[in-house]
């Protein structure tokens, strides 16, 4: 996975970091599991033989060197993480959004309001009008909640942000492929939490403009 | 006892470091306050240890132990806990439980004070017995030995 | 008398046995949840019942089983390991035990109210848990029950910390404390440092529920999370360190070799425990209310002390003379299984990865690999290791191996698929899920795995019953133990030791004696010295 340098969608950044963390994790797991099992089998007691007396009980220099290696691994992981977080949280916020959608969470529905276009879609326990967005364009979301904490999660984008009462959280997201995806509330919010889901339809530019023209009341 | 608080001081020093780093990096007042609360709580424990026994700061192994009082059971401690719990639940269910819980708590705490006083009296009596028997080598040789006073 | 005894062994056993009962209760809740999730759109349980079950499952396991069980082990073992006859401030420990008992009863009594028990998750985030959104007596009882249980555990922790400070036997320096005692000591420091915050938070939440509106708006919600997780993350490590210590003791004794790298281990435990008090904000990466980089930094650094423990584990095994009894096998399984939880924790410490994983089944998989696949295996290592000390009877090895095998298969069958479900977009704490390709099959695997875990626990209980009914006597030291609890009878007498203690020159005084005898025998083979 190439290092993302320009603004790309959150899924790409996630896959990049995932592609570094997970192989390292699986490698470490495999190494220690195999080592523990091999060493256990190798040093099983046979024929009543006792272990050799007073072997090495400490190796503080070796442990120190090992700790330094661990610190280096931590440094590499943090470098990757900080660069990725910069892309997702800071750089994306500087993009000029092609579209702004107000997302208002409440128990147990999502209201997507296309400010300036007169469109309001509601999804969740009582509706299923999806979030409709254009492909490959930065979309600004203004997240808020009318009551408790909800979580605005689009697994396809590998991204979520809490919708909190009393504040408006701004996030800018890119959708890199067309199609229909699902979204869900990721913060437990009460009895119909599992029904607080929504659909995401990502349209090509032209079709999105047509959709906007057909459903909207036009620019206000 | 000797050396007891030295690792605790290291622990506090690392916590102060991560807390200070947090204050600089985040500037978040609530988080700084929580760090301070933790340092305060464990710091208080350390302080009490040092005040009770200045040896706690010194390096080295603990030496022979003096006599100690054996407490076998305490109805008062259980009673106090049950009283406090009843009182707290009473906040939900109303006055009767609050009053009842408070009464049990007071009885428990009073008995706790009485138990402690009886224990201290027994300890003093035992210390006097020991002082009186100091001349006897057989008893003096039992430093760090059997418990002295017993408080049921 | 047993219930008001101030003997540390009696309080420890009372606390442990009651905790074990709550383990079964919390496990029952889990089985009901898994039954509901066995099918997509299942109508077995109502949403409300499911919410109560996951809330009470988490609360029961955390506040009433894993944490108090860690303290129960410490209460029972620390005075023995440091050569003390009694606990310092034993009345406070007894008072703490009773507060915890009452707290548990108050929390569970919510089941008998019309509004049901707590239902906002073990985290009970505001504003959801305030009076406006969760009215009802059940949630009130949950808040107060947690408050009392936490208060009780603080008292017990203080007694343990003071006992370590005041009651060590002559010669027992801090750098000769056994490995388990160290892990328990740093845990009680964390209890003393972090738990009072939870008492405060629960009191404030209760006052808020009365209508005072303390946690309102954005700031209120973030403040609650901050204060809650300041307790909520350290408690996770209180539920981990003592079991790490138990596994380490079982492994070292099983390998007939002292735990390797003691100095580095102690240093890393000090760093580990403090660092784990500085990472709580990683639970709040998606709130937009904390400085994510600081918490990503501290959380990722945890891999350094954790790595040291694994180094020491391998060092202990190398050159050993390993007799793989159940305690030893549970011990190494603890380390292998926990590795999945620990490594997925480093994954979650990266904010961009957490932006996807947070609130999903990835997180559920992660913390069950730390707390169930980790702590519980360490707990059972401790049980197989110390059961003979507590009762004077040996547990059956054969049944123990069946228990271990079933538990390994059941655990991984239950929790491994959760990583894939979470990656595929399944949110946690949902009472039902839609038909989605692959989800039904993975969920059915998990439900089957949960059944296997239940079977494994049943085998364990059977083992306990059989071993008590048809006793095989253990004697004072069945494993050639390293630490002072093996220098007294099983179970130990009222004041722990009747014989004079052996000289304490290291963290494994009994092993010192045996090695000295071996060395003497090697020097003069014609005159074998009996191994004590």
Short mmCIF file of C-alpha atoms in Angstrom, two decimals, chain A residues 1 4 9-20 22 84 88 155 157-159, chain C residues 347 351-357 362 422-423:
data_model
loop_
_atom_site.label_atom_id
_atom_site.label_comp_id
_atom_site.label_asym_id
_atom_site.label_seq_id
_atom_site.Cartn_x
_atom_site.Cartn_y
_atom_site.Cartn_z
CA UNK A 1 0.00 0.00 0.00
CA UNK A 4 -0.86 8.48 1.03
CA UNK A 9 -10.45 9.13 1.52
CA UNK A 10 -10.39 7.76 5.04
CA UNK A 11 -10.68 4.16 3.83
CA UNK A 12 -7.34 4.48 2.00
CA UNK A 13 -5.63 5.92 5.06
CA UNK A 14 -7.12 3.16 7.23
CA UNK A 15 -5.98 0.44 4.84
CA UNK A 16 -2.49 1.94 4.74
CA UNK A 17 -2.11 1.99 8.55
CA UNK A 18 -3.87 -1.38 8.87
CA UNK A 19 -1.40 -2.83 6.34
CA UNK A 20 1.48 -1.82 8.63
CA UNK A 22 -1.64 -5.93 11.39
CA UNK A 84 -2.30 9.28 9.08
CA UNK A 88 -7.75 12.40 8.36
CA UNK A 155 -17.90 1.26 7.77
CA UNK A 157 -15.15 4.72 4.87
CA UNK A 158 -13.64 3.16 7.99
CA UNK A 159 -14.65 6.29 9.80
CA UNK C 347 -3.96 -1.43 17.00
CA UNK C 351 -6.71 6.97 16.33
CA UNK C 352 -7.25 6.37 12.60
CA UNK C 353 -7.70 2.66 13.19
CA UNK C 354 -9.92 3.36 16.18
CA UNK C 355 -12.12 5.60 14.02
CA UNK C 356 -13.32 2.40 12.40
CA UNK C 357 -13.00 -0.03 15.29
CA UNK C 362 -13.52 -5.29 16.99
CA UNK C 422 -16.50 -5.66 13.55
CA UNK C 423 -14.39 -5.07 10.44
#
